[in-house]
Coordinates of C-alpha atoms in Angstrom, one line a residue:
M1050 CA 42.9 134.7 92.3
E1051 CA 41.9 134.8 95.9
F1052 CA 44.1 132.7 98.2
K1053 CA 41.9 132.9 101.3
D1054 CA 40.7 129.5 102.4
K1055 CA 42.4 127.8 99.4
K1056 CA 43.5 124.2 100.2
I1057 CA 47.2 123.9 99.2
L1058 CA 49.3 120.7 99.3
I1059 CA 53.1 121.3 99.4
I1060 CA 55.1 118.2 98.5
G1061 CA 58.4 118.6 100.4
G1062 CA 57.4 120.8 103.2
S1063 CA 60.7 120.5 105.1
S1064 CA 62.7 121.9 102.2
D1065 CA 63.7 125.5 102.4
I1066 CA 61.4 126.5 99.6
G1067 CA 58.6 124.4 101.0
L1068 CA 58.9 126.1 104.4
A1069 CA 59.0 129.5 102.8
L1070 CA 55.8 128.7 100.9
I1071 CA 54.1 127.5 104.0
N1072 CA 54.9 130.7 105.9
D1073 CA 53.9 133.0 103.0
L1074 CA 50.7 131.1 102.2
I1075 CA 49.7 131.0 105.9
L1076 CA 49.7 134.8 105.9
L1077 CA 47.3 134.7 103.0
E1078 CA 44.9 132.6 105.1
C1079 CA 45.3 129.4 103.2
N1080 CA 44.7 125.9 104.6
I1081 CA 48.1 124.2 104.2
Y1082 CA 48.8 120.5 103.9
F1083 CA 52.4 119.5 103.6
T1084 CA 54.4 116.3 103.2
C1085 CA 57.7 115.3 104.7
K1086 CA 59.7 112.1 104.2
T1087 CA 59.3 111.0 107.8
E1088 CA 57.2 111.9 110.9
D1089 CA 60.3 113.3 112.6
R1090 CA 60.6 115.9 109.8
I1091 CA 57.0 116.9 110.3
E1092 CA 57.7 117.7 113.9
E1093 CA 60.7 119.8 112.8
V1094 CA 58.6 121.9 110.5
I1095 CA 55.8 122.9 112.9
P1096 CA 57.9 125.1 115.2
K1097 CA 59.3 127.0 112.1
I1098 CA 55.8 128.1 111.0
K1099 CA 55.5 131.8 111.7
A1100 CA 52.7 133.8 113.4
N1101 CA 51.6 130.9 115.5
N1102 CA 49.5 129.6 112.7
S1103 CA 50.5 126.0 112.8
S1104 CA 46.9 125.1 113.5
K1105 CA 46.1 125.9 109.9
C1106 CA 48.8 123.3 108.8
L1107 CA 48.6 119.5 108.6
G1108 CA 51.6 117.4 107.9
Y1109 CA 51.7 113.9 106.3
S1110 CA 54.6 111.5 105.8
L1111 CA 55.3 110.7 102.2
D1112 CA 58.5 109.4 100.6
V1113 CA 58.6 110.3 97.0
L1114 CA 61.0 107.4 96.3
K1115 CA 58.4 104.8 97.6
F1116 CA 56.3 104.7 94.5
D1117 CA 53.8 102.1 95.7
T1118 CA 52.7 104.5 98.6
H1119 CA 51.7 107.4 96.3
R1120 CA 48.2 106.2 95.5
I1121 CA 47.5 105.2 99.1
F1122 CA 48.6 108.6 100.3
W1123 CA 46.3 110.4 97.8
N1124 CA 43.3 108.2 98.4
N1125 CA 43.7 108.6 102.2
L1126 CA 43.6 112.4 102.0
K1127 CA 40.1 113.2 103.4
V1128 CA 40.2 116.7 102.0
K1129 CA 41.7 117.1 98.5
P1130 CA 43.7 120.2 97.7
D1131 CA 42.9 122.9 95.2
I1132 CA 46.6 123.4 94.4
V1133 CA 49.5 121.1 94.6
I1134 CA 53.1 122.4 94.7
T1135 CA 56.1 120.2 94.3
C1136 CA 59.2 121.3 96.2
V1137 CA 61.1 118.0 96.2
G1138 CA 64.6 117.9 94.7
Y1139 CA 67.9 116.1 95.1
L1140 CA 71.2 117.5 93.8
D1141 CA 73.7 114.7 93.2
D1142 CA 77.5 115.1 93.1
I1143 CA 78.3 114.3 89.5
N1144 CA 81.7 112.9 90.6
I1145 CA 79.8 110.3 92.6
S1146 CA 76.6 109.7 90.5
S1147 CA 78.6 109.3 87.2
E1148 CA 80.2 106.2 88.8
N1149 CA 77.8 105.1 91.5
N1150 CA 74.5 103.6 90.2
V1151 CA 72.8 104.0 93.6
E1152 CA 73.4 107.8 93.6
L1153 CA 72.4 108.1 89.9
I1154 CA 69.1 106.3 90.5
K1155 CA 68.4 108.4 93.6
S1156 CA 68.8 111.6 91.7
V1157 CA 66.7 110.6 88.7
N1158 CA 63.9 109.1 90.9
S1159 CA 63.9 112.1 93.3
N1160 CA 63.8 114.7 90.6
Y1161 CA 61.7 113.0 87.9
V1162 CA 60.3 109.5 88.3
G1163 CA 58.9 109.8 91.8
L1164 CA 57.3 113.2 91.0
I1165 CA 55.6 112.2 87.8
N1166 CA 54.3 109.0 89.4
L1167 CA 52.7 111.0 92.1
L1168 CA 51.5 113.8 89.8
N1169 CA 49.9 111.4 87.4
I1170 CA 47.7 110.1 90.2
I1171 CA 46.8 113.7 91.3
S1172 CA 46.3 115.0 87.8
N1173 CA 43.9 112.2 86.9
D1174 CA 41.8 113.2 89.9
F1175 CA 41.9 116.9 88.9
K1176 CA 41.0 116.0 85.4
K1177 CA 37.9 114.0 86.5
N1178 CA 36.8 116.9 88.7
K1179 CA 37.6 119.5 86.0
S1180 CA 39.4 121.7 88.5
G1181 CA 42.8 122.1 90.2
M1182 CA 46.3 123.4 89.8
I1183 CA 49.7 121.8 89.8
V1184 CA 52.9 123.9 90.3
G1185 CA 56.1 122.0 89.6
I1186 CA 59.5 123.3 90.5
S1187 CA 61.9 122.3 87.9
S1188 CA 65.2 124.1 87.1
V1189 CA 67.1 126.1 84.5
A1190 CA 69.6 123.2 84.7
G1191 CA 67.3 121.2 82.5
E1192 CA 67.6 123.6 79.6
R1193 CA 70.9 122.3 78.3
G1194 CA 73.2 119.5 79.5
R1195 CA 76.4 120.6 81.2
G1196 CA 79.3 118.4 82.3
S1197 CA 79.1 119.7 85.9
N1198 CA 75.6 118.3 86.5
Y1199 CA 74.2 116.4 83.6
I1200 CA 72.4 113.7 85.6
Y1201 CA 70.6 116.2 87.7
G1202 CA 70.1 118.4 84.6
S1203 CA 68.7 115.6 82.5
S1204 CA 66.1 114.6 85.2
K1205 CA 65.0 118.3 85.4
A1206 CA 64.8 118.4 81.6
G1207 CA 62.5 115.4 81.8
F1208 CA 60.4 117.0 84.5
T1209 CA 60.1 120.2 82.5
T1210 CA 58.9 118.3 79.4
Y1211 CA 56.5 116.3 81.5
L1212 CA 54.9 119.5 83.0
S1213 CA 54.7 120.9 79.5
G1214 CA 52.8 117.9 78.2
L1215 CA 50.6 117.8 81.2
R1216 CA 49.7 121.5 80.8
N1217 CA 48.7 120.8 77.2
S1218 CA 46.7 117.7 78.1
L1219 CA 44.8 119.2 81.0
F1220 CA 44.1 122.7 79.7
K1221 CA 40.8 121.6 78.1
H1222 CA 39.8 120.0 81.5
N1223 CA 40.2 123.3 83.4
V1224 CA 43.3 122.2 85.2
R1225 CA 46.3 124.6 85.2
V1226 CA 49.9 123.5 85.3
I1227 CA 52.7 125.9 86.1
T1228 CA 56.4 125.2 85.5
V1229 CA 58.8 127.1 87.8
K1230 CA 62.4 127.4 86.7
P1231 CA 64.7 128.8 89.4
G1232 CA 68.3 129.4 88.8
P1233 CA 70.6 128.6 91.8
V1234 CA 68.8 129.0 95.1
K1235 CA 70.6 129.3 98.5
T1236 CA 69.3 126.3 100.4
K1237 CA 70.5 123.4 102.4
M1238 CA 70.7 121.5 99.1
T1239 CA 73.3 123.9 97.7
N1240 CA 75.3 124.5 100.8
N1241 CA 78.4 122.9 99.4
I1242 CA 78.3 124.9 96.1
K1243 CA 79.7 128.3 95.3
I1244 CA 76.8 130.4 94.2
S1245 CA 77.0 133.9 92.6
K1246 CA 75.0 136.4 94.6
L1247 CA 74.1 138.2 91.4
L1248 CA 72.6 135.1 89.7
S1249 CA 71.0 133.4 92.7
S1250 CA 67.8 133.6 94.7
N1251 CA 66.7 132.7 98.2
P1252 CA 63.7 130.6 99.2
Y1253 CA 61.4 133.5 100.0
V1254 CA 62.1 135.1 96.6
V1255 CA 61.1 131.8 95.0
S1256 CA 58.0 131.6 97.1
S1257 CA 56.8 135.1 96.3
Q1258 CA 57.3 134.5 92.6
I1259 CA 55.3 131.3 92.7
I1260 CA 52.5 133.0 94.5
R1261 CA 52.7 135.8 91.9
S1262 CA 52.6 133.3 89.0
I1263 CA 49.5 131.7 90.4
R1264 CA 47.8 135.0 90.7
K1265 CA 48.8 136.1 87.2
N1266 CA 47.8 132.8 85.5
K1267 CA 51.4 132.2 84.2
D1268 CA 52.5 129.0 82.5
I1269 CA 56.3 129.1 82.7
V1270 CA 58.1 131.2 85.3
Y1271 CA 61.8 132.1 85.6
I1272 CA 62.3 133.2 89.2
R1273 CA 64.9 135.8 88.1
W1274 CA 63.8 137.3 84.8
Y1275 CA 67.3 137.4 83.3
W1276 CA 67.6 133.7 83.4
K1277 CA 65.3 133.4 80.4
W1278 CA 67.8 135.4 78.4
I1279 CA 70.9 133.7 79.8
I1280 CA 69.4 130.3 78.8
L1281 CA 68.5 131.7 75.3
I1282 CA 72.1 132.6 74.8
I1283 CA 73.4 129.3 76.1
K1284 CA 71.0 127.4 73.8
F1285 CA 72.4 129.3 70.8
I1286 CA 76.0 128.4 71.4
P1287 CA 76.9 125.8 68.7
E1288 CA 77.5 122.3 70.0
N1289 CA 81.0 122.3 68.5
I1290 CA 81.9 125.2 70.8
F1291 CA 79.7 124.3 73.7
K1292 CA 81.2 120.8 74.2
R1293 CA 84.6 122.5 74.8
L1294 CA 83.4 124.7 77.6
D1295 CA 84.1 123.8 81.2
I1296 CA 80.7 124.5 82.7

């Protein structure tokens, strides 16, 4: 697939992965549209775009948690993208979200409800036009519930299942859906978490693998290949043993 002049919308452009994608795709001569939660964040992103190519980027304000604005946002886009990539995510502290309803809802709505509400609008448009691509960044955390992050993990599990169903539904309409499953990524979101260097990635590794997966027509992508096998092992642990593990 040729990237030159492709119109790509990045949902969550101020995230570390979103910014890495903007910079990598700019070098491939794409036309980039990106969203940030507020106008202030858009102004913060522009100076971080490399190679003085910010003229090929256009930022929009979009709050994924404000569901009633999603259709207005999409309808107001004068130029519709060829590819949409979601980079929005929120990692809750399970010690807070397990007891605080506001934090719980924020996590579930950020990682699941808000995204599928927006993608349903976009995918229906793609379906009607029989073209387009959606790339959703989910997580290996959604593969099996763990005591350390089961609210975040369950929302990612829901998002992974949604993307799978969407891929199945849209295939016959010439619309591609790619599910990206990173392991831990060193970003602002994970600053307060100890991450193994061996098992983690950085935003530019994630970006390069997403670009590669688009080129190679992938369906499901593990950013680090070994996570596929780690998850397979984890899934085969009997529940009677798994529930006793401190993970």
